[in-house]
mmCIF file of C-alpha atoms in Angstrom:
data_model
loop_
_atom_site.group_PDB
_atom_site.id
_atom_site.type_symbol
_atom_site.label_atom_id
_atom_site.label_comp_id
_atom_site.label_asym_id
_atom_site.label_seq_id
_atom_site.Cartn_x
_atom_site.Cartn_y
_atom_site.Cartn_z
ATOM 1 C CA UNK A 41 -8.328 -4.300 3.360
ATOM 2 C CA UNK A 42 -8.775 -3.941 -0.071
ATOM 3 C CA UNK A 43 -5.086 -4.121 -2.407
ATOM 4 C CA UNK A 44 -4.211 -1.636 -5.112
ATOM 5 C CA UNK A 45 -2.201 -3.123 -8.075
ATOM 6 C CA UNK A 46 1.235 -3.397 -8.335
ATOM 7 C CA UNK A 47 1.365 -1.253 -11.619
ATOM 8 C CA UNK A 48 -1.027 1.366 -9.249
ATOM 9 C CA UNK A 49 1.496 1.154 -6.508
ATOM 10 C CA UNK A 50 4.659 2.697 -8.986
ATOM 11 C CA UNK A 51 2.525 5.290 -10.170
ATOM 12 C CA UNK A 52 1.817 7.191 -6.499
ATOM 13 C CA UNK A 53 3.541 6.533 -3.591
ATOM 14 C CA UNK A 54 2.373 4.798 -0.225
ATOM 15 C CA UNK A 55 0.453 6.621 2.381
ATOM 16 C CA UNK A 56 1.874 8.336 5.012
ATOM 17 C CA UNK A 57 1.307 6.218 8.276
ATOM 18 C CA UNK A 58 3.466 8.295 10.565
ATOM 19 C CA UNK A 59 1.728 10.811 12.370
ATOM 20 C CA UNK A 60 2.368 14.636 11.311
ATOM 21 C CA UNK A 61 4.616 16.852 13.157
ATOM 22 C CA UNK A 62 3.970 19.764 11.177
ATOM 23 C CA UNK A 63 4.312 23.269 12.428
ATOM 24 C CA UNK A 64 1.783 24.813 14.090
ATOM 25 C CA UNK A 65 1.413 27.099 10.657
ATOM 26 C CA UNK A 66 0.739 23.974 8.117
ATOM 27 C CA UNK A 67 -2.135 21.962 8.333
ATOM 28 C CA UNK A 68 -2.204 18.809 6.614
ATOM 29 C CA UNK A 69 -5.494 18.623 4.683
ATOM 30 C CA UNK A 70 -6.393 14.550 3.333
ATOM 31 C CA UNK A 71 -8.960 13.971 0.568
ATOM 32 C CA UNK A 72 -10.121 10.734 -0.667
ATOM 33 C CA UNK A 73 -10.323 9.853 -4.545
ATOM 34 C CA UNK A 74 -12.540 7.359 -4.333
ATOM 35 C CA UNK A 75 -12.904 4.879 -7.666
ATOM 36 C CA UNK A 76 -14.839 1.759 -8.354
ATOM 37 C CA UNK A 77 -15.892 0.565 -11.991
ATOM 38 C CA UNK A 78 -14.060 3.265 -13.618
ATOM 39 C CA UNK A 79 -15.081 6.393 -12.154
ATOM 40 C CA UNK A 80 -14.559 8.696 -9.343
ATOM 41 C CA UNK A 81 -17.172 9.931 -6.296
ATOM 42 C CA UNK A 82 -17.348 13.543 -6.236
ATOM 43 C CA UNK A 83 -18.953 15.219 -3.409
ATOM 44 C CA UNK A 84 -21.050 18.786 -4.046
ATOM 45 C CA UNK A 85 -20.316 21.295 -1.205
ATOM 46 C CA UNK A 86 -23.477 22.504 0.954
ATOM 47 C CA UNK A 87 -21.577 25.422 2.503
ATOM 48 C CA UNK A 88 -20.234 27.623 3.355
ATOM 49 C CA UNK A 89 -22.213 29.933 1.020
ATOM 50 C CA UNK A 90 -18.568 30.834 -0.639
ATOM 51 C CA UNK A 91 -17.837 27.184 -1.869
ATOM 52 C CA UNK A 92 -21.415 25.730 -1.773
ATOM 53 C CA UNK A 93 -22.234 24.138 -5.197
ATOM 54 C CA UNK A 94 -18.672 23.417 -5.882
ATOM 55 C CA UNK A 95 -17.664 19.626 -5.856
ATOM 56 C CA UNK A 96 -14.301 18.244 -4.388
ATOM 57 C CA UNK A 97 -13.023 14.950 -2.904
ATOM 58 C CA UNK A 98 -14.005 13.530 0.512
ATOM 59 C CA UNK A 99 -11.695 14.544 3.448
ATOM 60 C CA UNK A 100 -10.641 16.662 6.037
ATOM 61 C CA UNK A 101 -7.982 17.927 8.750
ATOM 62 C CA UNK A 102 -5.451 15.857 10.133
ATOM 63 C CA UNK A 103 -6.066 15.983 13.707
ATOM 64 C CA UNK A 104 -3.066 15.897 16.695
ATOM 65 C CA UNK A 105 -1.579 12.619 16.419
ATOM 66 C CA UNK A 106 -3.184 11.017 14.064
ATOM 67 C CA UNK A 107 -2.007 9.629 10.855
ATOM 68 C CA UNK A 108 -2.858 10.740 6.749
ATOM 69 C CA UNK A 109 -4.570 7.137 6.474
ATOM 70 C CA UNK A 110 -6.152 7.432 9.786
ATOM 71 C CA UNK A 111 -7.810 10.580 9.129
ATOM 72 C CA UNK A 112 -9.120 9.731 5.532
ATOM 73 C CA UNK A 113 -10.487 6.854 6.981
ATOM 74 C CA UNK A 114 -12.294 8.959 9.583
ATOM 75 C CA UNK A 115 -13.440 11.665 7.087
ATOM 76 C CA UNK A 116 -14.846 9.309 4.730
ATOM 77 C CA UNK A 117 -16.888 7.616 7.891
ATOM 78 C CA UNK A 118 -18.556 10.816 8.920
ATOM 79 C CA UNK A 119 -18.944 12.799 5.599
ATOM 80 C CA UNK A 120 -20.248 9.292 3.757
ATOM 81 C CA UNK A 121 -20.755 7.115 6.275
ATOM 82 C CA UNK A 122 -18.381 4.076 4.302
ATOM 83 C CA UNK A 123 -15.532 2.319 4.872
ATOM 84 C CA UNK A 124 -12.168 3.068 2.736
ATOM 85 C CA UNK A 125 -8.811 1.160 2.039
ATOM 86 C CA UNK A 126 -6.443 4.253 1.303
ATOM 87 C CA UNK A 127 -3.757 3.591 -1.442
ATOM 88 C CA UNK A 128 -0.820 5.622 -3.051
ATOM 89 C CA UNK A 129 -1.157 9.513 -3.259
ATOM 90 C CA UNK A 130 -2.607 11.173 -6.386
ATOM 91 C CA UNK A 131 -1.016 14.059 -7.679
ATOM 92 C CA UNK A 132 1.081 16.761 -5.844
ATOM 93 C CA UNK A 133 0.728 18.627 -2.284
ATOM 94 C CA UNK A 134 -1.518 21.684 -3.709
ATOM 95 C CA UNK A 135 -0.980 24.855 -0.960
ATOM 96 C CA UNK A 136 -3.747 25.959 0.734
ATOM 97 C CA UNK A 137 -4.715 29.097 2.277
ATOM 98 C CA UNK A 138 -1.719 31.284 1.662
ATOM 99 C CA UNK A 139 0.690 28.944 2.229
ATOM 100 C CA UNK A 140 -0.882 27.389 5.709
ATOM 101 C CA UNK A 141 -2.149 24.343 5.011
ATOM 102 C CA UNK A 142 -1.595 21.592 2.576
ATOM 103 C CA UNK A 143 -4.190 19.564 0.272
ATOM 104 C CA UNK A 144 -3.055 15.687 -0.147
ATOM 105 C CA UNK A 145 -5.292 13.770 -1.858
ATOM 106 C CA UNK A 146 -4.796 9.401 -1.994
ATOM 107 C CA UNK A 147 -7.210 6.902 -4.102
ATOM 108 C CA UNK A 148 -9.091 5.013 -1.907
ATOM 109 C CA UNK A 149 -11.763 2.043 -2.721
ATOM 110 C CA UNK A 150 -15.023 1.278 -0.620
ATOM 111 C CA UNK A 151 -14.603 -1.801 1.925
ATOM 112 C CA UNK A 152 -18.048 -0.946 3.419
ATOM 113 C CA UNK A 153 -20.795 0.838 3.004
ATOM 114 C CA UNK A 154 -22.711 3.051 0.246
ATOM 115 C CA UNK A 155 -21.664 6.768 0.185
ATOM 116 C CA UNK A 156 -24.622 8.742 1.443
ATOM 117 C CA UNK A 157 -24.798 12.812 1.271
ATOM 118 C CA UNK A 158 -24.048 13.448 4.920
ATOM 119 C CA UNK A 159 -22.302 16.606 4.885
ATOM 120 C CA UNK A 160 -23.109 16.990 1.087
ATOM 121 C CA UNK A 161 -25.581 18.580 -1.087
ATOM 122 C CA UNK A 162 -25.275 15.245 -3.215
ATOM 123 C CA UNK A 163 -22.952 12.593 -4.632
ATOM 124 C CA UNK A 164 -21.949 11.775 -8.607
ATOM 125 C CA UNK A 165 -20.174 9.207 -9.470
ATOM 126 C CA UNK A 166 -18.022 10.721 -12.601
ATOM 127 C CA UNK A 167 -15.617 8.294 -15.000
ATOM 128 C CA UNK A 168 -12.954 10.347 -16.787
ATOM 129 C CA UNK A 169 -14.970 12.305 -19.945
ATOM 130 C CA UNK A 170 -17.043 12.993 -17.130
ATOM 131 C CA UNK A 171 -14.877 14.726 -14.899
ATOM 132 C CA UNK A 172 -14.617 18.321 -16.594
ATOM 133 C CA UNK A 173 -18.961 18.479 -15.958
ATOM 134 C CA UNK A 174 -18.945 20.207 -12.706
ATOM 135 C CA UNK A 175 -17.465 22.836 -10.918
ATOM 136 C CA UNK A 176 -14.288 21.621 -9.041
ATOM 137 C CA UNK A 177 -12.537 23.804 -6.300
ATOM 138 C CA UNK A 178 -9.445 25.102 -7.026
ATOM 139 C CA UNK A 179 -7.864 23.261 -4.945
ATOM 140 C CA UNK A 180 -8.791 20.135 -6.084
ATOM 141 C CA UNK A 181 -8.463 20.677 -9.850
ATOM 142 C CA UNK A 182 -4.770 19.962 -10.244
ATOM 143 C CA UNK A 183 -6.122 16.630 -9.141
ATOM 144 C CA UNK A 184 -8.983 16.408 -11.165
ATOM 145 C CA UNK A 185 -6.650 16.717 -14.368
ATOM 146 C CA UNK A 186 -4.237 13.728 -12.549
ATOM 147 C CA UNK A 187 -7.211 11.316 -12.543
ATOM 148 C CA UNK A 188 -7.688 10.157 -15.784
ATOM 149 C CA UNK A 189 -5.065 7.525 -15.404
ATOM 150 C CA UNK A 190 -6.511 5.396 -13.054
ATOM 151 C CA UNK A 191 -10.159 5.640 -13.937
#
């Protein structure tokens, strides 16, 4: 598994490897800041029609008993089809959906694989003067302006 820094391990904190016990009313959401050489993968949305075109981070839904890194590694798998060591968090917890569910977004690097469009429209690779060229969610922008320091 691929090792993040010390000096990037005092900047974010670990990941979460206990499983959620949320309430039923929050749902953990886990996205994946994937960096190599300097820049960041950002993924363009294919639907629905209401976010399509907009770009955000790899991830997905915590599922029942499963862990933040155990889920971002299963996201990345399906939506890229690549491997990912998950490091420290990046950013804050950004609410979701009037206060239902919860956006968490950790950097991650590849360990296998080349990150194909699979449940994309396409893939960019952005370093940080790059990051402000396309359309982020909302959701993901707090993140976005959070990035800078470890591109």
């Amino acid at each position: 598994m691929a090792e993040f820094s010390a000096h990037e391990q005092h900047r974010g904190s670990a990941p979460d490897r206990s499983p959620r016990h949320s309430s039923p009313e929050i749902r953990v959401i886990v996205g994946a800041a994937i960096v190599g050489d300097g820049r960041v993968l950002a993924c363009e949305r294919a639907e629905p029609a209401e976010t399509a075109g907009k770009w955000e981070f790899p991830g997905g839904k915590v599922e029942p008993g499963e862990t933040e890194e155990e889920a971002l590694i299963r996201e990345c798998e399906e939506e890229l089809g690549v491997t990912i060591a998950v490091g420290p968090r990046v950013g804050e917890d950004v609410m979701l959906g009037h206060g239902r569910a919860v956006l968490r977004i950790y950097l991650a690097t590849l360990l296998k694989g080349t990150p194909e469009p699979l449940e994309h429209s396409q893939l960019k690779w952005l370093s940080a003067s790059e990051l402000h060229t396309v359309p982020w969610l909302p959701a993901d922008a707090p993140i976005v302006a959070a990035l800078p320091f470890w591109l």
